[in-house]
Amino acid sequence: MSSERVPVELSQGVNGLDKIILRETRGSSAEKSNFFFIFYLFLLLRGFQVYLFGGHVTSWKNDHGEELLFVSSKALFKPPKAIRGGIPICFPQFSNHGPLEQHGFARNRFWSIDTDRPAFPTNSSSKAHIDLILRSSEEDMKIWPHSYEFRLRVALGPGGDLMLTSRIRNTNTDGKPFTFTFAYHTYFSVSDISEVRVEGLETLDYLDNLQNKERFTEQGDAITFETELDKIYLSTPTKIAILDHEKKRTFVIRKDGLPDAVVWNPWDKKAKAMADFGDDEYKHMLCVEAAAIEKPITLKPGEEWRGRQELSAVPSSYCSGQLDPQKVLLGS
Ligand code: BG6
């Protein structure tokens, strides 16, 4: 499941729920002076953790051990309620765009560790990964009558990037295709939402979830936040940046197979209405969700779909004008 240099640990998380922790500790060195050895120990601690409940990433830490994802202090960790924060997986339905429960059922099912996975075509050579699988159950067939295999790989890239790859296969034996929508519902941790801007979605069309999913065109500059926002941007570029001025950090989202991007912040009123979310926590989170919504995916039996997102967090001195946000978007 992972290289020897990358310790993976299966342990019990909140309320005894199983979670897998992947940690990378790096950077010790020794130097000889005239009289003695000097040892340097840099303890760089980065990694992620995934709950089997939901196949849900709940933590992603950088080299300094700083948490990059938001998880609510009021998150319940009580199945079947999905965990509030981290990266819930929305499948086979995004939000209420269909007859199923909100965001589908994958985020509140128990996934398994995938010990028997077929070759995983990926351009990453990362050995620091965890493979999970969710299969159709008899119970779920009653609400969504399809047989599928959903393989999720969560990997840590060489620079500490967090990479999620989903492979969904139609294993129906009745010859029937199935159709689904999908999102990586990522909650990013930000210092102060009013100091944050999202680059890469300007001038695009979007469906406004707050106005009966009506279609509009985004005007002007980058997206900033001063009230509730819940929009599905359509046909978005493969790269989106979240600039956190106060924290001097930029998140870059790279995606493949996921044309849409949802941007969501509940703001104060909706925050108060959510039992598993602190009243003021909306200030410290932002969801930017790589998704396939407008054009649902259809798979015939035997066919497989692949959707991938790669997240990086880079220090930025955007405040002092040294970082050109265009470079973040257009650079490699
Ligand atoms: C977002 C939707 O993806 O998720 C919002 O666009 C929704 O409309 C939000 O409110 C949270 O959903 P839930 O089911 O986790 O409360």
Tab-separated table of C-alpha atoms and ligand atoms in Angstrom:
chain	number	residue	atom	x	y	z
A	1	MET	CA	0.000	0.000	0.000
A	2	SER	CA	2.922	2.373	0.493
A	3	SER	CA	6.724	2.520	0.426
A	4	GLU	CA	8.686	1.559	3.504
A	5	ARG	CA	9.840	5.142	3.934
A	6	VAL	CA	6.286	6.322	4.386
A	7	PRO	CA	4.664	5.027	7.556
A	8	VAL	CA	0.990	4.228	7.209
A	9	GLU	CA	-0.960	3.595	10.360
A	10	LEU	CA	-4.467	2.262	10.820
A	11	SER	CA	-5.964	3.654	14.004
A	12	GLN	CA	-9.174	4.689	15.680
A	13	GLY	CA	-10.319	8.263	15.236
A	14	VAL	CA	-13.168	10.199	16.820
A	15	ASN	CA	-15.908	7.929	18.222
A	16	GLY	CA	-13.775	4.868	17.452
A	17	LEU	CA	-14.131	5.279	13.680
A	18	ASP	CA	-11.304	3.693	11.689
A	19	LYS	CA	-8.891	6.065	10.063
A	20	ILE	CA	-5.655	5.703	8.133
A	21	ILE	CA	-2.807	8.090	8.753
A	22	LEU	CA	0.012	8.567	6.289
A	23	ARG	CA	2.969	10.584	7.621
A	24	GLU	CA	6.298	11.577	6.138
A	25	THR	CA	9.072	12.566	8.502
A	26	ARG	CA	12.130	13.860	6.719
A	27	GLY	CA	15.381	15.757	6.857
A	28	SER	CA	18.056	14.739	9.349
A	29	SER	CA	21.741	15.238	8.563
A	30	ALA	CA	25.136	15.079	10.266
A	31	GLU	CA	28.313	17.139	9.771
A	32	LYS	CA	31.827	16.617	11.112
A	33	SER	CA	33.712	19.586	12.609
A	34	ASN	CA	37.355	19.474	13.826
A	35	PHE	CA	36.480	17.918	17.152
A	36	PHE	CA	33.036	16.433	17.001
A	37	PHE	CA	30.024	15.568	14.893
A	38	ILE	CA	27.198	18.066	14.766
A	39	PHE	CA	23.797	16.558	14.189
A	40	TYR	CA	21.037	18.541	12.587
A	41	LEU	CA	17.555	17.254	12.872
A	42	PHE	CA	14.882	18.891	10.804
A	43	LEU	CA	11.623	17.294	11.587
A	44	LEU	CA	9.406	17.941	8.640
A	45	LEU	CA	6.083	16.383	9.319
A	46	ARG	CA	3.606	16.207	6.535
A	47	GLY	CA	0.895	13.828	5.509
A	48	PHE	CA	-2.819	13.192	5.532
A	49	GLN	CA	-5.488	11.111	7.198
A	50	VAL	CA	-8.523	9.388	5.739
A	51	TYR	CA	-11.565	7.980	7.538
A	52	LEU	CA	-12.980	4.746	6.119
A	53	PHE	CA	-16.384	6.254	6.902
A	54	GLY	CA	-17.053	8.238	3.727
A	55	GLY	CA	-13.604	7.537	2.220
A	56	HIS	CA	-13.199	10.955	3.745
A	57	VAL	CA	-9.896	12.872	3.912
A	58	THR	CA	-10.007	14.838	7.178
A	59	SER	CA	-6.476	16.182	7.379
A	60	TRP	CA	-3.691	17.336	5.080
A	61	LYS	CA	-0.577	18.823	6.675
A	62	ASN	CA	2.384	20.618	5.149
A	63	ASP	CA	6.080	20.313	6.066
A	64	HIS	CA	5.560	22.478	9.150
A	65	GLY	CA	2.735	20.297	10.398
A	66	GLU	CA	0.183	23.045	9.615
A	67	GLU	CA	-3.335	21.859	8.840
A	68	LEU	CA	-4.479	22.917	5.363
A	69	LEU	CA	-8.034	21.579	5.425
A	70	PHE	CA	-10.906	22.867	7.522
A	71	VAL	CA	-12.852	20.474	9.751
A	72	SER	CA	-15.547	21.979	11.946
A	73	SER	CA	-15.001	21.858	15.697
A	74	LYS	CA	-18.638	20.718	15.793
A	75	ALA	CA	-18.253	17.933	13.216
A	76	LEU	CA	-20.181	14.960	14.596
A	77	PHE	CA	-18.253	11.898	13.353
A	78	LYS	CA	-21.494	9.994	13.835
A	79	PRO	CA	-22.606	7.809	10.920
A	80	PRO	CA	-24.688	8.179	8.862
A	81	LYS	CA	-24.177	11.961	9.099
A	82	ALA	CA	-21.278	12.949	6.829
A	83	ILE	CA	-18.261	14.580	8.469
A	84	ARG	CA	-18.412	18.399	8.249
A	85	GLY	CA	-15.136	19.450	6.640
A	86	GLY	CA	-12.164	17.794	4.973
A	87	ILE	CA	-12.988	16.295	1.585
A	88	PRO	CA	-16.397	14.601	1.388
A	89	ILE	CA	-16.953	12.639	-1.828
A	90	CYS	CA	-20.220	13.521	-3.574
A	91	PHE	CA	-21.386	10.488	-5.589
A	92	PRO	CA	-23.580	9.426	-7.386
A	93	GLN	CA	-25.309	12.789	-7.097
A	94	PHE	CA	-24.099	16.301	-6.458
A	95	SER	CA	-26.269	18.306	-4.021
A	96	ASN	CA	-29.984	17.990	-4.782
A	97	HIS	CA	-29.485	17.649	-8.550
A	98	GLY	CA	-31.489	14.411	-8.692
A	99	PRO	CA	-33.763	12.121	-6.681
A	100	LEU	CA	-31.167	10.829	-4.194
A	101	GLU	CA	-30.233	12.218	-0.796
A	102	GLN	CA	-28.188	15.456	-0.796
A	103	HIS	CA	-24.706	14.826	-2.298
A	104	GLY	CA	-25.433	11.104	-2.837
A	105	PHE	CA	-24.484	8.318	-0.467
A	106	ALA	CA	-20.720	7.700	-0.931
A	107	ARG	CA	-19.845	10.221	1.796
A	108	ASN	CA	-21.786	8.289	4.406
A	109	ARG	CA	-20.912	4.708	3.579
A	110	PHE	CA	-18.091	2.631	5.068
A	111	TRP	CA	-15.303	2.157	2.519
A	112	SER	CA	-12.692	-0.627	2.636
A	113	ILE	CA	-8.966	-0.671	2.106
A	114	ASP	CA	-8.406	-1.842	-1.463
A	115	THR	CA	-5.893	-4.650	-1.262
A	116	ASP	CA	-6.552	-6.090	-4.691
A	117	ARG	CA	-6.568	-3.150	-7.016
A	118	PRO	CA	-5.868	-3.379	-10.737
A	119	ALA	CA	-2.960	-1.313	-12.170
A	120	PHE	CA	-3.572	2.337	-11.488
A	121	PRO	CA	-2.749	4.468	-14.525
A	122	THR	CA	-1.364	7.674	-13.075
A	123	ASN	CA	1.354	10.076	-14.101
A	124	SER	CA	2.525	10.277	-10.513
A	125	SER	CA	5.324	8.061	-9.271
A	126	SER	CA	4.293	8.669	-5.660
A	127	LYS	CA	4.468	5.582	-3.493
A	128	ALA	CA	2.935	7.424	-0.565
A	129	HIS	CA	-0.643	6.491	-1.128
A	130	ILE	CA	-3.685	4.747	0.260
A	131	ASP	CA	-6.219	2.876	-1.873
A	132	LEU	CA	-9.855	2.586	-0.833
A	133	ILE	CA	-12.847	0.951	-2.465
A	134	LEU	CA	-16.604	1.274	-2.275
A	135	ARG	CA	-18.876	-1.259	-3.944
A	136	SER	CA	-22.625	-1.304	-4.439
A	137	SER	CA	-24.503	-2.964	-1.588
A	138	GLU	CA	-27.875	-4.694	-1.641
A	139	GLU	CA	-29.270	-1.885	0.488
A	140	ASP	CA	-28.026	0.833	-1.895
A	141	MET	CA	-29.348	-1.084	-4.925
A	142	LYS	CA	-32.831	-0.305	-3.580
A	143	ILE	CA	-32.241	3.450	-4.000
A	144	TRP	CA	-29.760	3.372	-6.921
A	145	PRO	CA	-30.165	0.063	-8.787
A	146	HIS	CA	-26.665	-0.189	-10.219
A	147	SER	CA	-23.599	-2.233	-9.598
A	148	TYR	CA	-20.346	-0.266	-9.464
A	149	GLU	CA	-16.810	-0.255	-8.122
A	150	PHE	CA	-15.474	3.065	-6.892
A	151	ARG	CA	-11.699	3.067	-6.319
A	152	LEU	CA	-10.193	6.064	-4.577
A	153	ARG	CA	-6.475	6.682	-4.333
A	154	VAL	CA	-5.269	9.352	-1.915
A	155	ALA	CA	-1.587	10.176	-2.482
A	156	LEU	CA	1.035	12.556	-1.198
A	157	GLY	CA	3.182	14.019	-3.978
A	158	PRO	CA	6.933	14.589	-3.652
A	159	GLY	CA	6.377	18.270	-2.757
A	160	GLY	CA	3.628	17.482	-0.242
A	161	ASP	CA	0.774	17.883	-2.739
A	162	LEU	CA	-2.432	16.012	-1.973
A	163	MET	CA	-3.708	14.012	-4.928
A	164	LEU	CA	-7.071	12.278	-5.132
A	165	THR	CA	-7.896	9.988	-8.026
A	166	SER	CA	-11.310	8.367	-8.404
A	167	ARG	CA	-12.024	5.508	-10.771
A	168	ILE	CA	-15.645	4.523	-11.106
A	169	ARG	CA	-16.548	1.393	-13.074
A	170	ASN	CA	-19.932	0.153	-14.196
A	171	THR	CA	-20.122	-3.521	-13.154
A	172	ASN	CA	-23.799	-3.969	-14.066
A	173	THR	CA	-24.566	-7.454	-15.380
A	174	ASP	CA	-27.986	-6.451	-16.760
A	175	GLY	CA	-26.448	-4.544	-19.680
A	176	LYS	CA	-27.653	-1.189	-18.350
A	177	PRO	CA	-25.632	2.043	-18.361
A	178	PHE	CA	-25.724	4.380	-15.379
A	179	THR	CA	-25.372	8.120	-15.004
A	180	PHE	CA	-23.943	10.127	-12.123
A	181	THR	CA	-22.672	13.525	-11.024
A	182	PHE	CA	-19.639	13.950	-8.816
A	183	ALA	CA	-17.640	16.390	-6.655
A	184	TYR	CA	-14.604	16.497	-4.385
A	185	HIS	CA	-16.226	18.762	-1.794
A	186	THR	CA	-12.947	20.211	-0.462
A	187	TYR	CA	-13.083	22.486	2.595
A	188	PHE	CA	-9.922	24.651	2.563
A	189	SER	CA	-8.714	26.258	5.759
A	190	VAL	CA	-8.336	30.032	5.332
A	191	SER	CA	-7.294	32.742	7.770
A	192	ASP	CA	-10.159	35.156	7.110
A	193	ILE	CA	-12.678	34.705	4.315
A	194	SER	CA	-12.860	38.462	3.707
A	195	GLU	CA	-9.140	38.426	2.828
A	196	VAL	CA	-9.446	35.587	0.319
A	197	ARG	CA	-9.850	35.672	-3.446
A	198	VAL	CA	-10.356	32.937	-6.009
A	199	GLU	CA	-8.637	33.312	-9.380
A	200	GLY	CA	-9.455	31.427	-12.558
A	201	LEU	CA	-13.252	31.642	-12.636
A	202	GLU	CA	-13.682	35.227	-13.871
A	203	THR	CA	-16.053	35.747	-16.825
A	204	LEU	CA	-17.310	32.143	-16.683
A	205	ASP	CA	-20.927	31.016	-16.702
A	206	TYR	CA	-22.316	29.625	-13.469
A	207	LEU	CA	-25.496	28.169	-12.006
A	208	ASP	CA	-26.518	30.019	-8.865
A	209	ASN	CA	-27.736	27.581	-6.216
A	210	LEU	CA	-29.169	30.548	-4.300
A	211	GLN	CA	-31.325	31.559	-7.287
A	212	ASN	CA	-32.983	28.313	-8.379
A	213	LYS	CA	-29.865	27.179	-10.272
A	214	GLU	CA	-30.368	29.964	-12.801
A	215	ARG	CA	-27.519	30.548	-15.233
A	216	PHE	CA	-25.498	33.795	-15.082
A	217	THR	CA	-22.116	35.030	-16.312
A	218	GLU	CA	-19.491	36.094	-13.785
A	219	GLN	CA	-18.427	39.683	-14.254
A	220	GLY	CA	-15.179	41.428	-13.656
A	221	ASP	CA	-12.402	40.521	-11.328
A	222	ALA	CA	-11.499	37.579	-9.100
A	223	ILE	CA	-14.101	36.228	-6.706
A	224	THR	CA	-14.109	37.783	-3.257
A	225	PHE	CA	-16.436	37.111	-0.326
A	226	GLU	CA	-18.736	39.427	1.561
A	227	THR	CA	-21.891	37.361	1.766
A	228	GLU	CA	-23.186	33.800	1.275
A	229	LEU	CA	-22.062	32.296	-2.027
A	230	ASP	CA	-23.110	29.002	-3.621
A	231	LYS	CA	-22.315	28.763	-7.330
A	232	ILE	CA	-21.469	26.045	-9.830
A	233	TYR	CA	-18.978	27.450	-12.343
A	234	LEU	CA	-19.154	25.665	-15.685
A	235	SER	CA	-16.409	24.516	-18.049
A	236	THR	CA	-13.678	25.849	-15.790
A	237	PRO	CA	-9.928	25.806	-16.495
A	238	THR	CA	-7.868	22.881	-15.192
A	239	LYS	CA	-6.205	25.209	-12.682
A	240	ILE	CA	-7.828	27.402	-10.017
A	241	ALA	CA	-6.059	29.403	-7.300
A	242	ILE	CA	-7.223	30.458	-3.841
A	243	LEU	CA	-5.172	33.355	-2.530
A	244	ASP	CA	-5.141	33.841	1.215
A	245	HIS	CA	-3.641	37.294	1.769
A	246	GLU	CA	-3.453	37.163	5.524
A	247	LYS	CA	-1.857	33.732	5.670
A	248	LYS	CA	0.379	34.548	2.676
A	249	ARG	CA	-0.549	31.205	1.204
A	250	THR	CA	-1.957	30.196	-2.157
A	251	PHE	CA	-3.769	26.946	-2.768
A	252	VAL	CA	-3.630	25.684	-6.317
A	253	ILE	CA	-6.204	23.170	-7.500
A	254	ARG	CA	-5.342	21.193	-10.611
A	255	LYS	CA	-8.030	18.912	-11.965
A	256	ASP	CA	-8.664	16.431	-14.698
A	257	GLY	CA	-11.972	14.964	-15.856
A	258	LEU	CA	-13.821	17.489	-13.679
A	259	PRO	CA	-14.980	20.422	-15.814
A	260	ASP	CA	-17.044	22.256	-13.181
A	261	ALA	CA	-16.103	23.970	-9.922
A	262	VAL	CA	-18.438	24.738	-7.030
A	263	VAL	CA	-17.618	27.660	-4.747
A	264	TRP	CA	-19.449	27.670	-1.419
A	265	ASN	CA	-19.363	29.658	1.789
A	266	PRO	CA	-22.489	29.516	3.986
A	267	TRP	CA	-21.850	32.891	5.717
A	268	ASP	CA	-23.349	33.748	9.107
A	269	LYS	CA	-27.053	32.908	8.807
A	270	LYS	CA	-26.637	29.472	7.263
A	271	ALA	CA	-23.697	28.749	9.575
A	272	LYS	CA	-26.029	29.228	12.548
A	273	ALA	CA	-28.601	26.908	10.976
A	274	MET	CA	-26.114	24.001	10.693
A	275	ALA	CA	-25.909	21.965	13.889
A	276	ASP	CA	-22.474	20.562	13.020
A	277	PHE	CA	-20.857	23.910	12.206
A	278	GLY	CA	-19.712	26.694	14.547
A	279	ASP	CA	-21.470	30.067	14.236
A	280	ASP	CA	-18.289	31.911	13.251
A	281	GLU	CA	-16.477	29.119	11.461
A	282	TYR	CA	-17.569	30.356	8.032
A	283	LYS	CA	-14.791	32.947	8.384
A	284	HIS	CA	-12.137	30.259	8.347
A	285	MET	CA	-13.247	27.957	5.528
A	286	LEU	CA	-13.926	27.990	1.833
A	287	CYS	CA	-15.187	25.156	-0.326
A	288	VAL	CA	-13.894	25.006	-3.878
A	289	GLU	CA	-15.109	21.733	-5.321
A	290	ALA	CA	-13.756	20.101	-8.479
A	291	ALA	CA	-16.847	18.544	-10.010
A	292	ALA	CA	-18.718	17.028	-12.946
A	293	ILE	CA	-22.278	18.339	-12.668
A	294	GLU	CA	-23.618	20.134	-15.733
A	295	LYS	CA	-22.904	17.202	-18.039
A	296	PRO	CA	-23.508	14.044	-15.998
A	297	ILE	CA	-21.219	11.080	-16.690
A	298	THR	CA	-22.739	7.993	-18.307
A	299	LEU	CA	-20.940	4.642	-18.196
A	300	LYS	CA	-21.906	1.487	-20.057
A	301	PRO	CA	-21.192	-1.862	-18.385
A	302	GLY	CA	-17.428	-2.417	-18.285
A	303	GLU	CA	-16.632	1.278	-18.797
A	304	GLU	CA	-14.613	3.281	-16.301
A	305	TRP	CA	-14.440	7.024	-15.548
A	306	ARG	CA	-11.531	8.775	-13.926
A	307	GLY	CA	-11.585	12.119	-12.088
A	308	ARG	CA	-8.536	13.576	-10.425
A	309	GLN	CA	-7.679	16.590	-8.311
A	310	GLU	CA	-4.277	17.694	-7.111
A	311	LEU	CA	-3.946	20.291	-4.360
A	312	SER	CA	-0.832	22.261	-3.542
A	313	ALA	CA	-0.273	24.946	-0.965
A	314	VAL	CA	2.469	27.408	-1.801
A	315	PRO	CA	3.724	30.274	0.344
A	316	SER	CA	2.874	33.558	-1.313
A	317	SER	CA	3.795	37.126	-0.628
A	318	TYR	CA	0.919	38.349	-2.711
A	319	CYS	CA	0.232	41.038	-0.110
A	320	SER	CA	3.473	42.752	-0.914
A	321	GLY	CA	2.781	42.387	-4.614
A	322	GLN	CA	5.607	39.942	-5.290
A	323	LEU	CA	3.430	37.168	-6.587
A	324	ASP	CA	1.500	37.649	-9.762
A	325	PRO	CA	-1.681	35.576	-9.432
A	326	GLN	CA	-1.644	35.079	-13.198
A	327	LYS	CA	1.647	33.213	-12.822
A	328	VAL	CA	0.049	30.872	-10.321
A	329	LEU	CA	-2.709	30.136	-12.785
A	330	LEU	CA	-0.683	29.933	-15.950
A	331	GLY	CA	2.606	28.573	-14.638
A	332	SER	CA	3.343	24.867	-14.527
B	1	BG6	C1	-22.282	22.604	-1.440
B	1	BG6	C2	-23.605	22.985	-2.073
B	1	BG6	O1	-21.568	21.814	-2.330
B	1	BG6	O2	-22.517	21.859	-0.248
B	1	BG6	C3	-24.435	23.748	-1.057
B	1	BG6	O3	-23.359	23.755	-3.219
B	1	BG6	C4	-24.598	22.940	0.219
B	1	BG6	O4	-25.710	24.041	-1.626
B	1	BG6	C5	-23.224	22.567	0.743
B	1	BG6	O5	-25.294	23.721	1.180
B	1	BG6	C6	-23.228	21.734	2.023
B	1	BG6	O6	-24.001	20.605	1.864
B	1	BG6	P1	-24.209	19.599	3.075
B	1	BG6	O7	-25.176	18.566	2.591
B	1	BG6	O8	-22.873	19.004	3.394
B	1	BG6	O9	-24.730	20.421	4.214
